[in-house]
PDB file of C-alpha atoms in Angstrom:
ATOM      1  CA  MET A 146      -0.066   0.118  -0.382  1.00 50.00           C
ATOM      2  CA  SER A 147       1.520   3.146  -1.293  1.00 61.00           C
ATOM      3  CA  LEU A 148       1.903   6.095   1.681  1.00 72.00           C
ATOM      4  CA  GLN A 149      -0.412   9.046   0.714  1.00 79.00           C
ATOM      5  CA  GLY A 150       0.398  12.445   0.576  1.00 88.00           C
ATOM      6  CA  THR A 151       3.743  14.571  -0.220  1.00 94.00           C
ATOM      7  CA  GLU A 152       7.311  14.378  -0.165  1.00 94.00           C
ATOM      8  CA  ILE A 153       8.231  17.790   2.781  1.00 96.00           C
ATOM      9  CA  HIS A 154      11.461  16.077   3.144  1.00 96.00           C
ATOM     10  CA  ARG A 155      13.814  13.357   2.798  1.00 96.00           C
ATOM     11  CA  CYS A 156      17.744  12.931   4.202  1.00 96.00           C
ATOM     12  CA  TYR A 157      19.408   9.397   4.108  1.00 96.00           C
ATOM     13  CA  ASP A 158      22.390   8.342   7.241  1.00 96.00           C
ATOM     14  CA  GLU A 159      24.108   5.211   7.135  1.00 94.00           C
ATOM     15  CA  TYR A 160      21.151   2.770   7.822  1.00 91.00           C
ATOM     16  CA  GLY A 161      18.786   4.083   4.735  1.00 91.00           C
ATOM     17  CA  VAL A 162      16.495   6.857   3.926  1.00 93.00           C
ATOM     18  CA  ILE A 163      14.732   9.154   6.058  1.00 94.00           C
ATOM     19  CA  GLN A 164      11.287  10.057   4.967  1.00 94.00           C
ATOM     20  CA  VAL A 165       8.268  12.784   5.594  1.00 96.00           C
ATOM     21  CA  LEU A 166       4.813  12.890   3.641  1.00 95.00           C
ATOM     22  CA  ASP A 167       2.192  15.646   4.231  1.00 96.00           C
ATOM     23  CA  ASP A 168      -1.268  14.914   3.127  1.00 95.00           C
ATOM     24  CA  GLY A 169      -2.220  18.668   3.747  1.00 95.00           C
ATOM     25  CA  ASN A 170      -4.202  16.870   7.615  1.00 95.00           C
ATOM     26  CA  LYS A 171      -1.263  14.441   8.663  1.00 95.00           C
ATOM     27  CA  ARG A 172       1.791  13.677   8.138  1.00 95.00           C
ATOM     28  CA  TYR A 173       3.610  10.681   8.036  1.00 94.00           C
ATOM     29  CA  LEU A 174       6.999   9.407   8.319  1.00 94.00           C
ATOM     30  CA  SER A 175       9.079   6.058   6.255  1.00 91.00           C
ATOM     31  CA  PHE A 176      11.788   4.429   6.641  1.00 88.00           C
ATOM     32  CA  GLY A 177      11.641   4.112   2.212  1.00 79.00           C
ATOM     33  CA  THR A 178       9.120   1.341   2.335  1.00 68.00           C
ATOM     34  CA  ASP A 179       5.455   1.325   2.061  1.00 67.00           C
ATOM     35  CA  ASP A 180       4.969   1.370   5.274  1.00 73.00           C
ATOM     36  CA  GLU A 181       4.351   4.195   7.702  1.00 80.00           C
ATOM     37  CA  GLN A 182       7.070   4.396  10.525  1.00 85.00           C
ATOM     38  CA  SER A 183       4.623   6.850  12.930  1.00 89.00           C
ATOM     39  CA  CYS A 184       1.324   9.308  11.691  1.00 92.00           C
ATOM     40  CA  TYR A 185       0.275  12.560  13.710  1.00 90.00           C
ATOM     41  CA  LEU A 186      -2.940  14.415  12.800  1.00 94.00           C
ATOM     42  CA  LYS A 187      -1.177  18.798  12.512  1.00 93.00           C
ATOM     43  CA  SER A 188      -4.303  19.988  14.509  1.00 94.00           C
ATOM     44  CA  GLN A 189      -4.168  17.217  17.208  1.00 93.00           C
ATOM     45  CA  PRO A 190      -0.366  16.303  17.801  1.00 91.00           C
ATOM     46  CA  GLU A 191      -0.302  14.734  20.573  1.00 94.00           C
ATOM     47  CA  GLN A 192      -3.334  12.566  19.866  1.00 95.00           C
ATOM     48  CA  PRO A 193      -2.070   9.120  18.320  1.00 96.00           C
ATOM     49  CA  GLN A 194      -3.503   8.033  14.923  1.00 94.00           C
ATOM     50  CA  ALA A 195      -1.662   4.706  14.802  1.00 93.00           C
ATOM     51  CA  ASP A 196      -3.522   1.418  15.275  1.00 94.00           C
ATOM     52  CA  TYR A 197      -1.010   0.383  17.307  1.00 94.00           C
ATOM     53  CA  ILE A 198       0.618   3.054  18.957  1.00 96.00           C
ATOM     54  CA  ARG A 199      -3.211   3.255  20.771  1.00 97.00           C
ATOM     55  CA  ALA A 200      -2.921  -0.372  21.458  1.00 98.00           C
ATOM     56  CA  MET A 201       0.400  -0.093  23.624  1.00 98.00           C
ATOM     57  CA  LEU A 202      -1.491   2.771  25.753  1.00 98.00           C
ATOM     58  CA  LEU A 203      -4.165  -0.316  26.466  1.00 98.00           C
ATOM     59  CA  VAL A 204      -0.636  -1.226  28.762  1.00 98.00           C
ATOM     60  CA  LEU A 205      -2.184   2.471  31.290  1.00 98.00           C
ATOM     61  CA  LEU A 206      -5.045   0.441  32.578  1.00 98.00           C
ATOM     62  CA  PHE A 207      -2.547  -1.929  34.439  1.00 97.00           C
ATOM     63  CA  VAL A 208      -0.563   0.821  35.813  1.00 97.00           C
ATOM     64  CA  THR A 209       0.241   5.016  35.853  1.00 97.00           C
ATOM     65  CA  PRO A 210       3.646   6.137  34.765  1.00 98.00           C
ATOM     66  CA  SER A 211       5.905   8.244  36.634  1.00 98.00           C
ATOM     67  CA  ARG A 212       9.069   6.965  34.562  1.00 98.00           C
ATOM     68  CA  ILE A 213       9.561   4.880  31.060  1.00 98.00           C
ATOM     69  CA  ILE A 214      12.040   4.353  28.708  1.00 98.00           C
ATOM     70  CA  THR A 215      10.486   4.178  25.031  1.00 98.00           C
ATOM     71  CA  LEU A 216      13.410   1.947  22.739  1.00 97.00           C
ATOM     72  CA  GLY A 217      12.676   2.976  19.086  1.00 95.00           C
ATOM     73  CA  LEU A 218      11.775   6.471  18.561  1.00 96.00           C
ATOM     74  CA  GLY A 219       9.626   7.137  15.977  1.00 93.00           C
ATOM     75  CA  GLY A 220       8.073  10.163  14.939  1.00 95.00           C
ATOM     76  CA  GLY A 221       7.525  10.425  18.556  1.00 97.00           C
ATOM     77  CA  SER A 222       4.061  10.173  18.893  1.00 96.00           C
ATOM     78  CA  LEU A 223       3.685   8.240  22.022  1.00 98.00           C
ATOM     79  CA  ASN A 224       5.962   9.957  23.629  1.00 98.00           C
ATOM     80  CA  THR A 225       4.613  13.139  23.225  1.00 98.00           C
ATOM     81  CA  CYS A 226       1.073  11.584  23.877  1.00 98.00           C
ATOM     82  CA  LEU A 227       2.445  10.830  27.515  1.00 98.00           C
ATOM     83  CA  HIS A 228       3.961  13.573  28.095  1.00 98.00           C
ATOM     84  CA  HIS A 229       0.349  15.898  27.923  1.00 97.00           C
ATOM     85  CA  GLN A 230      -1.548  12.896  29.581  1.00 97.00           C
ATOM     86  CA  PHE A 231       0.847  12.736  32.839  1.00 97.00           C
ATOM     87  CA  SER A 232       2.647  15.946  34.710  1.00 93.00           C
ATOM     88  CA  GLY A 233       6.073  15.595  35.316  1.00 96.00           C
ATOM     89  CA  LEU A 234       6.303  12.525  33.645  1.00 98.00           C
ATOM     90  CA  LYS A 235      10.116  10.849  33.037  1.00 98.00           C
ATOM     91  CA  GLN A 236      10.959   9.695  29.981  1.00 98.00           C
ATOM     92  CA  ASP A 237      14.322   8.394  28.957  1.00 98.00           C
ATOM     93  CA  VAL A 238      13.661   7.511  24.914  1.00 98.00           C
ATOM     94  CA  VAL A 239      16.366   5.389  23.068  1.00 98.00           C
ATOM     95  CA  GLU A 240      17.105   5.334  19.428  1.00 97.00           C
ATOM     96  CA  LEU A 241      19.647   4.895  17.366  1.00 95.00           C
ATOM     97  CA  ARG A 242      19.428   6.995  14.303  1.00 96.00           C
ATOM     98  CA  HIS A 243      19.880  10.764  14.894  1.00 97.00           C
ATOM     99  CA  GLN A 244      18.923  12.029  12.005  1.00 97.00           C
ATOM    100  CA  VAL A 245      15.229  10.160  13.231  1.00 97.00           C
ATOM    101  CA  VAL A 246      15.823  12.203  16.100  1.00 98.00           C
ATOM    102  CA  LEU A 247      15.775  15.626  14.239  1.00 98.00           C
ATOM    103  CA  THR A 248      12.951  14.705  12.192  1.00 97.00           C
ATOM    104  CA  ALA A 249      11.192  13.870  15.275  1.00 97.00           C
ATOM    105  CA  TYR A 250      11.746  17.606  16.430  1.00 98.00           C
ATOM    106  CA  LYS A 251      11.102  18.509  13.191  1.00 97.00           C
ATOM    107  CA  TYR A 252       7.741  17.439  11.207  1.00 97.00           C
ATOM    108  CA  PHE A 253       6.428  16.133  14.380  1.00 96.00           C
ATOM    109  CA  GLN A 254       6.018  18.180  17.223  1.00 95.00           C
ATOM    110  CA  LEU A 255       7.710  15.509  19.929  1.00 97.00           C
ATOM    111  CA  PRO A 256       8.696  18.343  22.615  1.00 97.00           C
ATOM    112  CA  ARG A 257      11.963  19.631  24.084  1.00 97.00           C
ATOM    113  CA  SER A 258      11.641  19.250  28.103  1.00 97.00           C
ATOM    114  CA  LYS A 259      13.990  18.170  30.229  1.00 97.00           C
ATOM    115  CA  ASN A 260      11.152  15.444  31.585  1.00 98.00           C
ATOM    116  CA  ILE A 261      12.449  13.764  28.558  1.00 98.00           C
ATOM    117  CA  THR A 262      15.267  12.623  27.241  1.00 98.00           C
ATOM    118  CA  ILE A 263      17.333  11.076  24.324  1.00 98.00           C
ATOM    119  CA  HIS A 264      20.005   8.620  23.758  1.00 98.00           C
ATOM    120  CA  THR A 265      20.941   8.424  20.290  1.00 97.00           C
ATOM    121  CA  LEU A 266      22.349   4.643  20.737  1.00 95.00           C
ATOM    122  CA  ASP A 267      21.476   0.895  19.937  1.00 93.00           C
ATOM    123  CA  ALA A 268      18.462  -0.624  22.809  1.00 95.00           C
ATOM    124  CA  LYS A 269      20.592  -3.807  23.066  1.00 92.00           C
ATOM    125  CA  THR A 270      23.468  -0.956  24.168  1.00 94.00           C
ATOM    126  CA  PHE A 271      21.296   1.219  25.778  1.00 96.00           C
ATOM    127  CA  LEU A 272      20.126  -1.599  27.674  1.00 95.00           C
ATOM    128  CA  ASP A 273      23.936  -3.034  28.939  1.00 93.00           C
ATOM    129  CA  THR A 274      25.498  -0.345  29.500  1.00 95.00           C
ATOM    130  CA  GLU A 275      23.644   2.617  30.478  1.00 95.00           C
ATOM    131  CA  PRO A 276      21.822   3.212  33.697  1.00 92.00           C
ATOM    132  CA  THR A 277      18.650   4.585  34.357  1.00 93.00           C
ATOM    133  CA  ARG A 278      16.629   4.187  37.303  1.00 95.00           C
ATOM    134  CA  PRO A 279      13.683   1.684  37.881  1.00 98.00           C
ATOM    135  CA  ALA A 280      11.082   1.837  35.072  1.00 98.00           C
ATOM    136  CA  ASP A 281       6.992   1.731  34.629  1.00 98.00           C
ATOM    137  CA  ILE A 282       6.707   1.517  31.478  1.00 98.00           C
ATOM    138  CA  ILE A 283       9.757  -0.078  28.947  1.00 98.00           C
ATOM    139  CA  PHE A 284       8.148  -0.128  25.168  1.00 98.00           C
ATOM    140  CA  SER A 285      10.024  -1.435  23.157  1.00 97.00           C
ATOM    141  CA  ASP A 286       9.313  -0.348  19.534  1.00 93.00           C
ATOM    142  CA  ILE A 287      12.709  -1.264  16.721  1.00 90.00           C
ATOM    143  CA  TYR A 288      11.832  -1.341  13.678  1.00 75.00           C
ATOM    144  CA  ASP A 289      14.235  -1.041  10.638  1.00 61.00           C
ATOM    145  CA  GLU A 290      13.074  -0.844   6.391  1.00 58.00           C
ATOM    146  CA  ASN A 291      13.239  -4.464   6.932  1.00 64.00           C
ATOM    147  CA  GLY A 292      10.659  -4.660   9.292  1.00 65.00           C
ATOM    148  CA  VAL A 293      11.385  -5.665  13.231  1.00 70.00           C
ATOM    149  CA  ASP A 294      14.695  -6.060  15.259  1.00 71.00           C
ATOM    150  CA  ALA A 295      15.722  -9.379  15.773  1.00 75.00           C
ATOM    151  CA  GLN A 296      16.896  -8.357  18.941  1.00 84.00           C
ATOM    152  CA  GLN A 297      13.993  -6.758  20.120  1.00 86.00           C
ATOM    153  CA  HIS A 298      12.932 -11.290  20.913  1.00 86.00           C
ATOM    154  CA  GLU A 299      16.725 -12.287  22.103  1.00 91.00           C
ATOM    155  CA  PRO A 300      16.485 -13.799  25.859  1.00 94.00           C
ATOM    156  CA  GLY A 301      19.452 -11.922  26.700  1.00 94.00           C
ATOM    157  CA  TYR A 302      17.512  -8.500  26.331  1.00 95.00           C
ATOM    158  CA  LEU A 303      14.424  -9.673  27.363  1.00 96.00           C
ATOM    159  CA  HIS A 304      16.140 -10.098  31.117  1.00 97.00           C
ATOM    160  CA  GLU A 305      17.358  -6.484  31.057  1.00 96.00           C
ATOM    161  CA  CYS A 306      13.980  -4.644  29.726  1.00 97.00           C
ATOM    162  CA  TYR A 307      12.945  -7.465  33.225  1.00 98.00           C
ATOM    163  CA  GLU A 308      16.096  -6.307  35.682  1.00 97.00           C
ATOM    164  CA  ARG A 309      14.925  -1.936  34.683  1.00 97.00           C
ATOM    165  CA  LEU A 310      10.880  -2.389  35.819  1.00 98.00           C
ATOM    166  CA  LYS A 311       9.918  -1.298  39.126  1.00 98.00           C
ATOM    167  CA  PRO A 312       8.651  -4.864  40.746  1.00 98.00           C
ATOM    168  CA  ASN A 313       4.823  -3.277  39.450  1.00 97.00           C
ATOM    169  CA  GLY A 314       6.400  -2.496  35.805  1.00 98.00           C
ATOM    170  CA  TRP A 315       5.429  -3.813  32.274  1.00 98.00           C
ATOM    171  CA  LEU A 316       6.928  -4.225  29.045  1.00 98.00           C
ATOM    172  CA  VAL A 317       4.837  -3.117  26.242  1.00 98.00           C
ATOM    173  CA  MET A 318       5.877  -4.364  22.436  1.00 96.00           C
ATOM    174  CA  ASN A 319       5.339  -3.858  18.786  1.00 94.00           C
ATOM    175  CA  CYS A 320       5.707  -7.549  16.862  1.00 91.00           C
ATOM    176  CA  TRP A 321       3.518  -8.510  13.905  1.00 86.00           C
ATOM    177  CA  LYS A 322       1.025 -11.204  13.685  1.00 78.00           C
ATOM    178  CA  GLU A 323       3.816 -13.687  12.318  1.00 76.00           C
ATOM    179  CA  HIS A 324       5.603 -13.434  15.840  1.00 72.00           C
ATOM    180  CA  ARG A 325       2.479 -15.391  17.076  1.00 77.00           C
ATOM    181  CA  GLY A 326       4.121 -18.847  16.871  1.00 69.00           C
ATOM    182  CA  ASP A 327       7.049 -17.359  17.775  1.00 74.00           C
ATOM    183  CA  SER A 328       9.376 -18.665  21.425  1.00 87.00           C
ATOM    184  CA  ILE A 329       8.779 -14.560  22.670  1.00 92.00           C
ATOM    185  CA  LEU A 330       5.899 -16.174  24.943  1.00 94.00           C
ATOM    186  CA  LYS A 331       7.789 -18.982  26.605  1.00 94.00           C
ATOM    187  CA  GLU A 332      10.680 -16.394  27.004  1.00 95.00           C
ATOM    188  CA  LEU A 333       9.333 -14.029  28.892  1.00 96.00           C
ATOM    189  CA  ALA A 334       7.096 -16.596  30.520  1.00 96.00           C
ATOM    190  CA  LEU A 335      10.680 -16.818  32.425  1.00 97.00           C
ATOM    191  CA  LEU A 336      10.321 -13.581  33.111  1.00 98.00           C
ATOM    192  CA  PHE A 337       6.948 -12.528  34.156  1.00 98.00           C
ATOM    193  CA  ALA A 338       4.045 -13.710  36.259  1.00 98.00           C
ATOM    194  CA  ASP A 339       1.719 -11.440  33.501  1.00 98.00           C
ATOM    195  CA  ILE A 340       1.239 -11.813  30.182  1.00 97.00           C
ATOM    196  CA  ARG A 341      -0.941 -10.683  27.276  1.00 97.00           C
ATOM    197  CA  THR A 342      -1.902  -9.679  23.578  1.00 96.00           C
ATOM    198  CA  CYS A 343      -3.412  -7.742  21.787  1.00 96.00           C
ATOM    199  CA  THR A 344      -3.317  -8.334  17.347  1.00 94.00           C
ATOM    200  CA  THR A 345      -4.669  -5.174  15.863  1.00 94.00           C
ATOM    201  CA  GLN A 346      -6.640  -4.099  12.973  1.00 91.00           C
ATOM    202  CA  ASP A 347      -3.503  -3.427  11.208  1.00 88.00           C
ATOM    203  CA  GLY A 348      -1.634  -6.556  11.397  1.00 89.00           C
ATOM    204  CA  ASN A 349       0.841  -5.399  14.889  1.00 92.00           C
ATOM    205  CA  TRP A 350       0.759  -7.775  17.688  1.00 94.00           C
ATOM    206  CA  ILE A 351       0.989  -6.218  20.714  1.00 96.00           C
ATOM    207  CA  ILE A 352       2.387  -7.858  23.773  1.00 97.00           C
ATOM    208  CA  TYR A 353       2.150  -6.931  27.517  1.00 98.00           C
ATOM    209  CA  ALA A 354       4.403  -8.726  30.796  1.00 98.00           C
ATOM    210  CA  GLY A 355       3.848  -7.546  34.028  1.00 98.00           C
ATOM    211  CA  LYS A 356       6.033  -8.580  36.686  1.00 98.00           C
ATOM    212  CA  SER A 357       3.379  -9.147  39.263  1.00 97.00           C
ATOM    213  CA  LYS A 358      -0.173 -10.769  38.154  1.00 96.00           C
ATOM    214  CA  ASN A 359      -2.976  -7.842  37.328  1.00 94.00           C
ATOM    215  CA  GLU A 360      -6.143  -8.704  39.236  1.00 93.00           C
ATOM    216  CA  LEU A 361      -8.050  -6.053  37.662  1.00 93.00           C
ATOM    217  CA  THR A 362     -11.900  -8.507  36.964  1.00 95.00           C
ATOM    218  CA  ASN A 363     -12.871  -7.844  33.432  1.00 93.00           C
ATOM    219  CA  SER A 364     -16.285  -5.892  34.514  1.00 96.00           C
ATOM    220  CA  GLN A 365     -12.876  -3.057  35.882  1.00 97.00           C
ATOM    221  CA  LEU A 366     -10.514  -3.526  33.311  1.00 96.00           C
ATOM    222  CA  LYS A 367     -13.838  -1.906  31.119  1.00 96.00           C
ATOM    223  CA  GLN A 368     -14.466   1.150  33.994  1.00 97.00           C
ATOM    224  CA  SER A 369     -11.595   1.834  33.584  1.00 97.00           C
ATOM    225  CA  ALA A 370     -10.826   1.428  30.032  1.00 97.00           C
ATOM    226  CA  LYS A 371     -14.226   4.185  29.403  1.00 97.00           C
ATOM    227  CA  GLN A 372     -12.012   6.942  31.552  1.00 97.00           C
ATOM    228  CA  LEU A 373      -8.752   6.248  29.642  1.00 97.00           C
ATOM    229  CA  SER A 374     -10.868   6.801  26.431  1.00 97.00           C
ATOM    230  CA  GLN A 375     -12.120  10.018  27.757  1.00 97.00           C
ATOM    231  CA  GLN A 376      -8.401  10.553  28.953  1.00 96.00           C
ATOM    232  CA  LEU A 377      -7.103  10.080  25.156  1.00 96.00           C
ATOM    233  CA  GLY A 378      -9.413  11.122  23.290  1.00 95.00           C
ATOM    234  CA  PHE A 379     -10.616   8.369  21.641  1.00 95.00           C
ATOM    235  CA  SER A 380     -11.272   5.176  22.295  1.00 96.00           C
ATOM    236  CA  VAL A 381      -9.350   2.270  23.624  1.00 96.00           C
ATOM    237  CA  ILE A 382     -12.727  -0.405  24.257  1.00 96.00           C
ATOM    238  CA  SER A 383     -12.451  -2.430  20.967  1.00 95.00           C
ATOM    239  CA  TYR A 384      -8.160  -3.051  21.879  1.00 96.00           C
ATOM    240  CA  LEU A 385      -9.775  -4.820  24.817  1.00 97.00           C
ATOM    241  CA  ASN A 386     -12.154  -6.162  23.643  1.00 95.00           C
ATOM    242  CA  ARG A 387      -9.057  -8.289  21.611  1.00 95.00           C
ATOM    243  CA  LEU A 388      -7.174  -8.443  24.619  1.00 94.00           C
ATOM    244  CA  GLY A 389      -6.485 -11.941  25.243  1.00 88.00           C
TER     245      GLY A 389
END
């Protein structure tokens, strides 16, 4: 499927091309394929448009964050949303490509804030070498022009994420539905007490892995989802209905 809009920016780095397209209402980030890496509504940059980003935010039913780590920036719509929704939220954002960071600032209104710290590093290198305070949520969304970065599914990577979380923390991973037959859930089950998944209409497979078991009933989750939908400005009910 071809992306819509007029190309307004193109640059290159050692990993390939970075493109921004604009259709008048929305902007799209692409790494040289027909798949969009990020999308935002110009009139409401704080409201994520991508189906998978909205699904990843379902984790807010389980934990209210004061500190998060994001592995993979894209256009930064997830981070922009959380920055506006949670006053004082501390964010460590890890992005391999410096040009992607510059593009997110210039074309996607990523906030310049003392509460958002950008680390221009490979995600595994960051996990192995950079000290951080324990996080409530780690969002792992590492993609390149070929799809999901393979390191995201490696046992060592998952273990490092586990170690970076608070006792009631959650790891949220963006994968593709084709990964459902992989061994990643078995690897996660060796570490995490509560594992849930959601397949979006666009074919993304979101994994939510909690260090502690969440005891909310279905009725409580539905009530919380209504409140979260009002807070975020879009419905999360459909994602809750697909949560397994």
